[in-house]
Short mmCIF file of C-alpha atoms in Angstrom, two decimals:
data_model
loop_
_atom_site.label_atom_id
_atom_site.label_comp_id
_atom_site.label_asym_id
_atom_site.label_seq_id
_atom_site.Cartn_x
_atom_site.Cartn_y
_atom_site.Cartn_z
CA MET A 755 69.30 53.10 63.50
CA SER A 756 72.79 51.96 63.95
CA LEU A 757 71.74 48.42 64.68
CA LYS A 758 71.85 45.75 61.48
CA GLN A 759 70.26 42.47 62.38
CA ASN A 760 68.94 40.40 60.19
CA ILE A 761 65.35 40.68 61.42
CA ILE A 762 62.76 38.54 58.86
CA ILE A 763 59.00 40.06 58.74
CA LEU A 764 57.50 36.45 57.82
CA ASN A 765 55.18 37.29 54.90
CA TYR A 766 52.46 35.24 55.04
CA LYS A 767 49.71 37.24 52.44
CA THR A 768 47.33 38.48 54.86
CA SER A 769 48.90 40.77 57.12
CA ASN A 770 49.84 44.14 57.47
CA ILE A 771 53.43 43.64 56.91
CA LYS A 772 54.05 47.25 55.79
CA SER A 773 53.01 48.50 59.00
CA ILE A 774 55.19 46.48 61.14
CA PHE A 775 57.75 47.06 58.85
CA ASN A 776 57.62 50.88 59.19
CA ALA A 777 57.74 50.47 62.85
CA ILE A 778 61.04 48.47 62.80
CA LYS A 779 62.65 49.91 60.52
CA LEU A 780 62.54 53.21 63.14
CA TYR A 781 64.93 51.03 64.89
CA ASP A 782 67.17 48.48 62.74
CA ASP A 783 67.67 48.87 59.15
CA GLY A 784 67.96 45.32 58.95
CA VAL A 785 65.05 43.99 58.93
CA LYS A 786 62.92 42.57 55.76
CA ILE A 787 59.89 41.14 54.28
CA SER A 788 59.82 37.56 52.94
CA SER A 789 58.34 34.76 52.60
CA ASN A 790 61.67 32.53 51.31
CA TYR A 791 63.51 30.18 53.54
CA LYS A 792 66.79 31.15 52.08
CA ASP A 793 66.24 34.59 53.94
CA LEU A 794 64.51 33.02 56.91
CA LYS A 795 67.32 30.38 57.90
CA ASN A 796 69.93 33.26 58.17
CA ALA A 797 67.47 35.38 60.72
CA ASP A 798 68.49 36.36 64.18
CA LYS A 799 65.09 37.43 65.06
CA VAL A 800 61.44 36.67 63.44
CA ILE A 801 58.18 38.88 63.50
CA LEU A 802 55.07 36.53 63.05
CA PRO A 803 52.44 39.69 62.04
CA GLY A 804 49.01 39.87 62.81
CA VAL A 805 45.73 40.31 61.01
CA GLY A 806 44.08 37.41 59.13
CA HIS A 807 42.81 34.18 60.05
CA PHE A 808 44.68 31.29 61.84
CA GLY A 809 43.53 28.48 59.20
CA MET A 810 44.60 30.57 56.19
CA ALA A 811 47.75 32.15 57.54
CA PHE A 812 48.73 28.25 58.74
CA GLN A 813 48.13 27.04 55.22
CA ASN A 814 50.13 29.88 53.42
CA LEU A 815 52.55 29.09 55.90
CA LYS A 816 52.16 25.34 55.13
CA GLU A 817 52.54 26.09 51.16
CA LEU A 818 55.30 28.51 51.49
CA ASN A 819 57.43 25.19 53.08
CA ILE A 820 58.91 27.22 56.18
CA ILE A 821 57.72 26.02 59.06
CA PRO A 822 60.66 23.37 59.40
CA THR A 823 63.02 26.61 59.16
CA LEU A 824 60.88 28.29 61.43
CA ARG A 825 61.24 24.87 63.96
CA GLU A 826 65.14 24.93 63.11
CA LEU A 827 65.31 29.13 64.34
CA ALA A 828 63.08 27.76 67.60
CA GLU A 829 66.06 25.00 68.43
CA LYS A 830 68.69 27.69 67.81
CA LYS A 831 67.11 29.77 69.95
CA LYS A 832 66.31 32.44 67.62
CA LEU A 833 63.86 35.49 69.51
CA PHE A 834 60.34 35.11 67.44
CA LEU A 835 58.10 38.35 68.55
CA GLY A 836 54.64 37.39 67.45
CA VAL A 837 51.57 39.81 67.03
CA CYS A 838 48.38 39.28 67.10
CA LEU A 839 47.06 36.49 65.21
CA GLY A 840 51.17 35.81 64.81
CA MET A 841 51.08 34.97 68.80
CA GLN A 842 48.13 32.82 68.43
CA LEU A 843 50.26 30.70 65.47
CA LEU A 844 52.65 30.00 68.60
CA ALA A 845 50.06 28.26 70.26
CA ASP A 846 49.37 24.47 70.25
CA ALA A 847 45.80 24.77 68.62
CA SER A 848 42.97 27.73 67.99
CA GLU A 849 39.52 27.30 67.89
CA GLU A 850 39.25 29.73 64.81
CA ALA A 851 40.57 26.54 62.66
CA PRO A 852 39.81 23.79 65.20
CA ASN A 853 41.37 21.07 62.36
CA ILE A 854 44.72 22.72 62.34
CA LYS A 855 47.41 22.44 64.59
CA GLY A 856 49.37 25.67 65.62
CA LEU A 857 53.41 25.71 66.16
CA GLY A 858 53.01 24.88 69.44
CA PHE A 859 55.75 26.83 70.45
CA ILE A 860 54.09 28.13 73.66
CA PRO A 861 51.83 25.82 75.11
CA GLY A 862 48.51 26.83 75.01
CA VAL A 863 44.75 27.27 73.03
CA VAL A 864 43.35 30.35 70.94
CA LYS A 865 40.19 30.11 72.40
CA LYS A 866 36.99 32.64 70.97
CA PHE A 867 36.22 35.24 73.81
CA ASN A 868 32.63 33.97 75.12
CA GLU A 869 29.77 36.64 74.36
CA LYS A 870 27.18 35.18 76.80
CA CYS A 871 29.76 35.93 79.57
CA ASN A 872 29.25 39.54 79.38
CA LEU A 873 26.25 40.22 77.00
CA LYS A 874 27.47 43.90 76.73
CA ILE A 875 30.89 43.35 75.20
CA LYS A 876 31.32 43.98 70.92
CA LEU A 877 33.07 41.71 69.27
CA PRO A 878 35.50 41.73 67.71
CA HIS A 879 37.92 43.72 70.38
CA ILE A 880 38.34 46.56 68.61
CA GLY A 881 40.31 49.83 70.08
CA TRP A 882 42.77 50.99 72.63
CA ASN A 883 42.82 49.05 76.24
CA GLU A 884 45.36 48.84 78.97
CA ILE A 885 47.56 46.30 79.74
CA LYS A 886 48.35 45.11 83.55
CA ILE A 887 51.94 44.09 83.66
CA LYS A 888 52.28 40.75 85.57
CA LYS A 889 56.02 40.00 85.15
CA SER A 890 58.67 42.81 83.97
CA THR A 891 60.99 41.84 81.47
CA ASP A 892 63.33 43.47 78.56
CA LEU A 893 60.72 43.28 76.46
CA THR A 894 58.72 45.67 78.53
CA LYS A 895 61.23 48.26 80.05
CA ASP A 896 60.11 51.22 80.46
CA ILE A 897 56.68 50.37 79.66
CA LEU A 898 54.22 51.80 82.39
CA SER A 899 51.53 49.26 83.72
CA ASN A 900 47.98 50.57 82.26
CA SER A 901 49.42 52.12 79.04
CA ASP A 902 46.89 51.73 76.39
CA PHE A 903 47.52 49.54 73.59
CA TYR A 904 45.64 48.89 70.12
CA PHE A 905 43.85 45.40 69.96
CA VAL A 906 41.67 44.36 66.96
CA HIS A 907 41.14 40.31 67.53
CA SER A 908 38.08 37.57 68.30
CA TYR A 909 40.17 35.54 70.27
CA HIS A 910 42.47 35.19 72.53
CA PHE A 911 45.80 32.93 73.68
CA GLU A 912 45.16 30.81 77.17
CA CYS A 913 48.04 29.47 78.80
CA ASP A 914 49.47 28.40 81.69
CA GLU A 915 50.21 31.84 84.42
CA LYS A 916 53.98 31.25 84.28
CA TYR A 917 53.95 32.60 80.83
CA VAL A 918 52.24 35.59 81.08
CA LEU A 919 54.02 39.01 81.58
CA ALA A 920 50.35 40.79 81.06
CA LYS A 921 46.78 41.08 80.92
CA THR A 922 44.09 43.00 79.66
CA PRO A 923 40.50 43.55 80.83
CA TYR A 924 37.92 42.97 78.25
CA GLY A 925 34.63 40.73 79.55
CA ILE A 926 37.64 38.62 81.42
CA ASN A 927 41.41 39.34 81.94
CA PHE A 928 42.83 38.04 78.80
CA ASN A 929 46.66 37.46 77.99
CA SER A 930 47.54 40.51 75.96
CA ILE A 931 51.91 39.89 76.52
CA ILE A 932 53.23 36.09 76.74
CA ASN A 933 56.55 34.48 76.64
CA LYS A 934 58.60 31.63 77.05
CA ASP A 935 62.11 31.06 76.50
CA ASN A 936 63.17 32.94 73.09
CA PHE A 937 59.40 33.19 71.91
CA PHE A 938 57.14 36.40 72.40
CA GLY A 939 53.65 37.36 71.88
CA CYS A 940 51.60 39.92 72.11
CA GLN A 941 47.79 40.12 71.48
CA PHE A 942 47.62 44.03 70.59
CA HIS A 943 49.37 45.46 67.57
CA PRO A 944 52.69 47.66 68.98
CA GLU A 945 53.45 49.07 65.41
CA LYS A 946 50.01 50.82 65.60
CA SER A 947 50.03 52.09 69.30
CA LEU A 948 51.80 54.99 69.40
CA LYS A 949 54.96 55.56 71.58
CA SER A 950 54.12 52.86 73.78
CA GLY A 951 53.91 50.12 71.07
CA LEU A 952 57.22 51.87 69.60
CA LYS A 953 58.82 51.36 72.76
CA LEU A 954 58.06 47.55 72.94
CA ILE A 955 59.33 47.51 69.37
CA LYS A 956 62.55 49.10 70.42
CA ASN A 957 62.76 46.57 73.21
CA PHE A 958 62.18 43.88 71.11
CA VAL A 959 65.07 45.16 68.78
CA ASP A 960 67.41 45.77 71.70
CA LEU A 961 66.96 42.15 72.86
CA MET B 653 38.74 49.41 80.19
CA LEU B 654 38.33 49.56 75.89
CA LYS B 655 38.32 53.40 75.40
CA LYS B 656 35.94 54.83 73.04
CA ARG B 657 37.79 55.93 69.56
CA LEU B 658 38.04 59.28 68.07
CA ILE B 659 38.89 58.73 64.26
CA PRO B 660 39.21 61.60 61.47
CA THR B 661 38.10 60.67 58.38
CA LEU B 662 40.38 61.87 55.35
CA LEU B 663 38.33 61.61 51.93
CA PHE B 664 40.20 62.32 48.90
CA LYS B 665 40.14 62.71 45.28
CA ASN B 666 42.76 62.80 42.50
CA ASN B 667 45.41 63.31 45.34
CA ASN B 668 43.64 65.91 46.65
CA LEU B 669 41.76 65.86 50.13
CA VAL B 670 38.04 67.17 49.37
CA LYS B 671 35.37 67.90 52.15
CA ASP B 672 31.47 69.31 51.49
CA LYS B 673 28.47 68.84 52.55
CA ASN B 674 25.99 65.83 51.70
CA PHE B 675 28.72 63.45 50.34
CA LYS B 676 29.71 66.42 47.47
CA SER B 677 32.96 66.37 47.94
CA GLU B 678 34.38 69.29 45.89
CA ARG B 679 35.84 71.33 48.26
CA GLY B 680 39.39 70.66 48.28
CA VAL B 681 41.22 71.26 51.85
CA GLY B 682 45.02 70.19 50.89
CA THR B 683 46.89 67.17 50.50
CA PRO B 684 46.45 63.86 52.11
CA LEU B 685 50.70 63.52 53.64
CA PRO B 686 51.04 66.63 55.81
CA ALA B 687 47.62 66.08 57.08
CA VAL B 688 48.08 62.48 58.45
CA LYS B 689 51.22 64.03 59.93
CA ILE B 690 49.66 66.37 62.35
CA TYR B 691 47.21 64.24 62.91
CA ASN B 692 49.78 61.78 64.13
CA LEU B 693 50.93 64.61 66.75
CA ARG B 694 47.45 65.20 68.20
CA GLU B 695 47.18 61.84 69.13
CA VAL B 696 44.10 60.30 67.21
CA ASP B 697 43.38 56.80 68.03
CA GLU B 698 42.88 55.84 64.19
CA LEU B 699 42.55 57.32 60.78
CA ILE B 700 40.22 56.68 57.88
CA PHE B 701 41.10 57.21 54.59
CA LEU B 702 38.60 56.83 51.62
CA ASP B 703 38.98 57.83 48.29
CA VAL B 704 35.79 58.97 47.48
CA SER B 705 35.97 58.92 43.51
CA ALA B 706 37.42 54.95 42.97
CA THR B 707 34.30 53.15 42.77
CA ASN B 708 32.61 55.49 40.54
CA ASN B 709 35.38 55.80 38.51
CA LYS B 710 36.20 52.38 38.39
CA LYS B 711 39.89 53.16 39.74
CA ASN B 712 42.52 51.06 41.50
CA PRO B 713 43.20 52.10 44.85
CA ASN B 714 46.05 54.38 44.56
CA TYR B 715 48.98 52.49 46.40
CA GLU B 716 51.85 54.83 45.97
CA LEU B 717 50.00 57.21 48.29
CA ILE B 718 48.78 54.72 50.63
CA SER B 719 52.25 53.38 50.94
CA GLU B 720 53.43 57.46 51.50
CA ILE B 721 51.41 57.56 53.90
CA SER B 722 51.71 54.65 56.01
CA LYS B 723 55.63 56.25 56.81
CA ASN B 724 53.90 58.42 58.81
CA CYS B 725 51.08 56.36 60.35
CA PHE B 726 52.11 54.49 64.00
CA VAL B 727 48.03 54.50 64.58
CA PRO B 728 45.98 52.08 62.97
CA LEU B 729 45.04 53.23 59.21
CA THR B 730 41.99 52.50 57.43
CA VAL B 731 41.77 52.29 53.73
CA GLY B 732 38.42 52.37 51.35
CA GLY B 733 37.94 53.31 47.95
CA GLY B 734 36.98 51.31 45.07
CA ILE B 735 37.78 47.77 46.39
CA TYR B 736 35.79 44.87 44.34
CA CYS B 737 37.87 41.70 45.05
CA LEU B 738 40.48 40.28 47.37
CA ASP B 739 43.78 40.95 45.18
CA GLN B 740 43.35 44.62 46.27
CA ILE B 741 43.02 44.11 49.90
CA GLU B 742 46.32 42.20 50.12
CA LYS B 743 47.78 44.64 48.14
CA LEU B 744 46.67 47.60 50.28
CA LEU B 745 47.89 45.35 53.03
CA SER B 746 51.15 45.02 52.01
CA CYS B 747 51.62 48.45 50.85
CA GLY B 748 50.53 49.77 54.41
CA ALA B 749 46.77 49.67 54.97
CA ASP B 750 45.72 47.89 58.50
CA LYS B 751 42.24 47.32 57.70
CA VAL B 752 40.05 48.20 54.60
CA SER B 753 36.73 49.83 54.08
CA ILE B 754 34.30 48.32 51.92
CA ASN B 755 31.07 50.34 50.90
CA THR B 756 29.42 49.33 47.72
CA LYS B 757 30.95 45.96 46.77
CA ALA B 758 30.15 45.14 50.30
CA ILE B 759 26.46 45.69 49.85
CA ASN B 760 25.74 44.73 46.47
CA ASP B 761 27.65 41.52 46.87
CA MET B 762 27.76 40.25 50.63
CA PHE B 763 29.23 36.49 49.34
CA PHE B 764 31.81 38.30 48.64
CA LEU B 765 32.35 40.41 51.45
CA LYS B 766 31.83 37.04 53.73
CA GLU B 767 35.02 35.37 51.49
CA ALA B 768 36.89 38.82 52.48
CA CYS B 769 36.44 38.03 56.22
CA ASN B 770 37.02 34.39 56.20
CA VAL B 771 40.80 35.58 54.50
CA PHE B 772 41.71 38.21 56.07
CA GLY B 773 39.60 37.97 59.10
CA LYS B 774 36.64 39.85 60.02
CA GLN B 775 38.72 42.14 61.95
CA CYS B 776 40.27 43.39 58.91
CA ILE B 777 37.66 44.86 56.89
CA THR B 778 35.27 47.83 58.11
CA ILE B 779 32.07 47.82 56.18
CA SER B 780 31.29 51.28 55.45
CA ILE B 781 27.14 51.96 55.25
CA ASP B 782 25.69 55.49 53.96
CA TYR B 783 22.16 56.22 54.51
CA LYS B 784 19.33 58.62 54.18
CA TYR B 785 15.42 58.66 55.23
CA ASN B 786 13.12 58.32 52.54
CA SER B 787 9.40 60.14 52.52
CA LYS B 788 8.44 57.43 55.28
CA ASN B 789 10.99 58.55 57.10
CA GLU B 790 12.66 55.48 57.13
CA PRO B 791 16.50 54.81 56.84
CA VAL B 792 17.73 53.76 53.57
CA VAL B 793 21.11 52.44 52.35
CA TRP B 794 22.79 54.33 49.34
CA THR B 795 26.22 53.23 47.70
CA ASN B 796 29.11 54.76 45.02
CA SER B 797 29.80 57.51 47.74
CA GLY B 798 26.21 58.64 47.78
CA LEU B 799 24.90 58.18 43.89
CA VAL B 800 22.87 55.29 43.86
CA ASN B 801 19.90 54.38 45.87
CA THR B 802 20.04 50.59 46.72
CA SER B 803 16.13 50.64 47.99
CA LYS B 804 17.20 48.46 50.60
CA ASN B 805 16.00 49.15 54.66
CA LEU B 806 19.40 50.24 56.87
CA ILE B 807 17.61 47.50 59.63
CA ASP B 808 17.32 44.91 57.43
CA VAL B 809 21.15 44.91 55.77
CA LEU B 810 22.24 45.29 59.55
CA LYS B 811 20.97 42.32 60.17
CA ASP B 812 22.60 40.67 57.11
CA LEU B 813 25.47 41.32 58.33
CA ASN B 814 24.84 40.50 61.74
CA PHE B 815 24.03 37.27 60.57
CA ILE B 816 27.36 36.74 58.41
CA LYS B 817 29.25 38.24 61.60
CA VAL B 818 31.28 41.01 60.11
CA GLY B 819 34.03 43.05 61.96
CA GLU B 820 32.53 46.08 62.48
CA ILE B 821 31.11 49.19 60.58
CA LEU B 822 31.23 52.97 59.92
CA LEU B 823 28.05 54.31 59.59
CA THR B 824 27.36 57.59 57.91
CA ASN B 825 24.10 60.08 57.80
CA ILE B 826 24.68 61.22 54.41
CA GLU B 827 22.32 64.02 54.73
CA LEU B 828 23.99 65.07 57.78
CA ASP B 829 27.20 65.19 56.93
CA GLY B 830 29.43 68.28 56.79
CA THR B 831 26.43 70.09 58.24
CA PHE B 832 27.46 70.41 61.96
CA LEU B 833 24.20 69.52 62.85
CA GLY B 834 25.35 67.06 65.39
CA PHE B 835 24.94 63.02 64.78
CA ASP B 836 22.04 60.79 64.34
CA ILE B 837 21.88 60.06 67.95
CA ASP B 838 18.27 58.37 67.34
CA LEU B 839 19.65 56.05 64.79
CA TYR B 840 22.14 55.03 66.68
CA LYS B 841 20.33 54.28 69.89
CA LYS B 842 18.21 51.91 67.93
CA VAL B 843 20.53 50.14 65.94
CA VAL B 844 23.50 49.37 67.89
CA PRO B 845 21.70 47.15 70.52
CA LEU B 846 20.53 45.12 67.74
CA VAL B 847 24.09 43.98 66.22
CA ASP B 848 26.90 42.01 68.11
CA PHE B 849 30.02 44.20 66.43
CA PRO B 850 31.17 47.52 66.60
CA VAL B 851 29.76 50.87 65.66
CA ILE B 852 31.74 53.66 64.24
CA ALA B 853 29.15 56.84 64.23
CA SER B 854 30.18 59.70 61.32
CA GLY B 855 28.20 62.53 59.79
CA GLY B 856 27.34 66.10 61.71
CA ALA B 857 29.92 66.66 64.51
CA GLY B 858 29.77 70.14 64.52
CA GLU B 859 30.37 71.35 68.31
CA LEU B 860 32.15 69.42 71.24
CA SER B 861 29.00 68.69 72.95
CA ASP B 862 27.69 66.40 70.32
CA PHE B 863 30.54 63.90 70.76
CA VAL B 864 29.72 64.08 74.44
CA LYS B 865 25.90 63.39 73.95
CA LEU B 866 26.50 60.61 71.24
CA VAL B 867 28.96 58.89 73.84
CA LYS B 868 26.74 59.31 76.79
CA GLU B 869 23.65 58.29 74.90
CA THR B 870 24.52 55.75 72.53
CA ASP B 871 26.57 52.54 72.72
CA VAL B 872 28.68 53.55 69.38
CA SER B 873 32.64 52.09 69.41
CA ALA B 874 33.66 55.28 67.85
CA MET B 875 32.99 58.42 66.27
CA ALA B 876 34.21 59.41 63.00
CA ALA B 877 34.12 63.30 61.84
CA ALA B 878 35.77 64.99 58.93
CA SER B 879 34.24 68.81 58.49
CA ILE B 880 35.01 69.77 62.43
CA PHE B 881 38.83 69.27 61.92
CA HIS B 882 39.49 70.92 58.78
CA PHE B 883 36.83 73.69 58.65
CA THR B 884 37.00 74.92 62.36
CA GLU B 885 39.52 75.68 65.04
CA ILE B 886 38.49 72.02 67.27
CA THR B 887 41.24 69.70 66.89
CA PRO B 888 40.76 65.98 68.23
CA LEU B 889 42.77 66.54 71.48
CA ASP B 890 40.07 68.92 72.25
CA VAL B 891 37.45 66.37 71.71
CA LYS B 892 39.31 64.32 74.05
CA LYS B 893 39.86 66.77 76.61
CA GLU B 894 35.92 67.47 76.62
CA LEU B 895 34.96 64.03 76.78
CA ILE B 896 37.16 63.22 79.90
CA LYS B 897 36.26 66.33 81.31
CA ASN B 898 32.64 64.01 81.01
CA ASN B 899 33.97 61.27 82.67
CA ILE B 900 34.36 59.37 79.49
CA LYS B 901 37.71 57.34 79.44
CA MET B 902 39.59 58.22 76.20
CA ARG B 903 43.20 57.54 75.22
CA VAL B 904 45.31 60.33 75.72
#
């Protein structure tokens, strides 16, 4: 715990914020949960946590009046990690809430798994599933392809292949880790994926 | 490929872990914190933590306890017991739960259930359903930790839940709970194909072969167990090894 960066976990009320806080705190004491733009403004890194409904989470972001601050940080090239729903908020739009625009930090659209493509799959996709690493970056350093991570979601992020770091098979091969410039997103919950997940969190802290 | 999940269930009452037969829950089996530490080391896939006295005693969830437990828990933690409003769910998530489990309130108030799914995402809500067979051998849903007979047919309740598109269910046979007699395979065979969401089987696990049989003969997504881990030498890792030996993909 030698590092002390200003890492802000954004609290938009519907997420498992304490879990991700506990995981980051293993590697950096500077982590803080906040929904206040004053804290956010000075952030070195921003975590958008998972769990929740796209529309509801976005509505909360708006009411907290922190979207302009997020855009400023984005322009300053501060690092963002979106987890599950947090990753989906980085997109342009989501089928979960068709009337609401996303942050648009990584071009793409969040889509529902098509139940008809494979009659045997149950939704939500809940449990441990492997990732197939497509492109190695420092975020996945020392993480082996085929490592299992914990997923819990019904929607997935569709984007250009050039942003895809890893894929996971469930009916289709969907994008499980994505990256564009200073924006990272993972569809699984690294904070709940034991060793491999904590490794990914450490890698993000070290970036 | 999505792996089958093995989930120890921890039941507690007044800060003590308990486990007995058929939901009686009188026998103390230790304190929650050390148990969670041990389970993490043994690499379980998830933990379910249920306060079996909260609803009947009209108590709130024990937030301090959940907060302590979550510090050591880097697998998904589902917390249930005494949940009847959205504020409690928000508070549980903010103190370390990843999902919540709702039983009595979910069965009695589908409107509330739907609202909770809308606010927190349905993947965050596990509906816990307990059943017993009536004299006509039909499965009937019981609530309040097995104290109240709702007279609702389990199949009808599952169809309703499928209609409002919930996230997942924890389905427990009260009469098999703690008996070591094996899971209610015939029921899972029948109900899993009726619903679009994942089903966690619970109640009756007594030996390693019970898990293999359950996974081979039904399409349940996960298996939950408590007594077998409290009262026998069998560990979650033993169960996983046995399943892998039988060509079932598990995370190790």
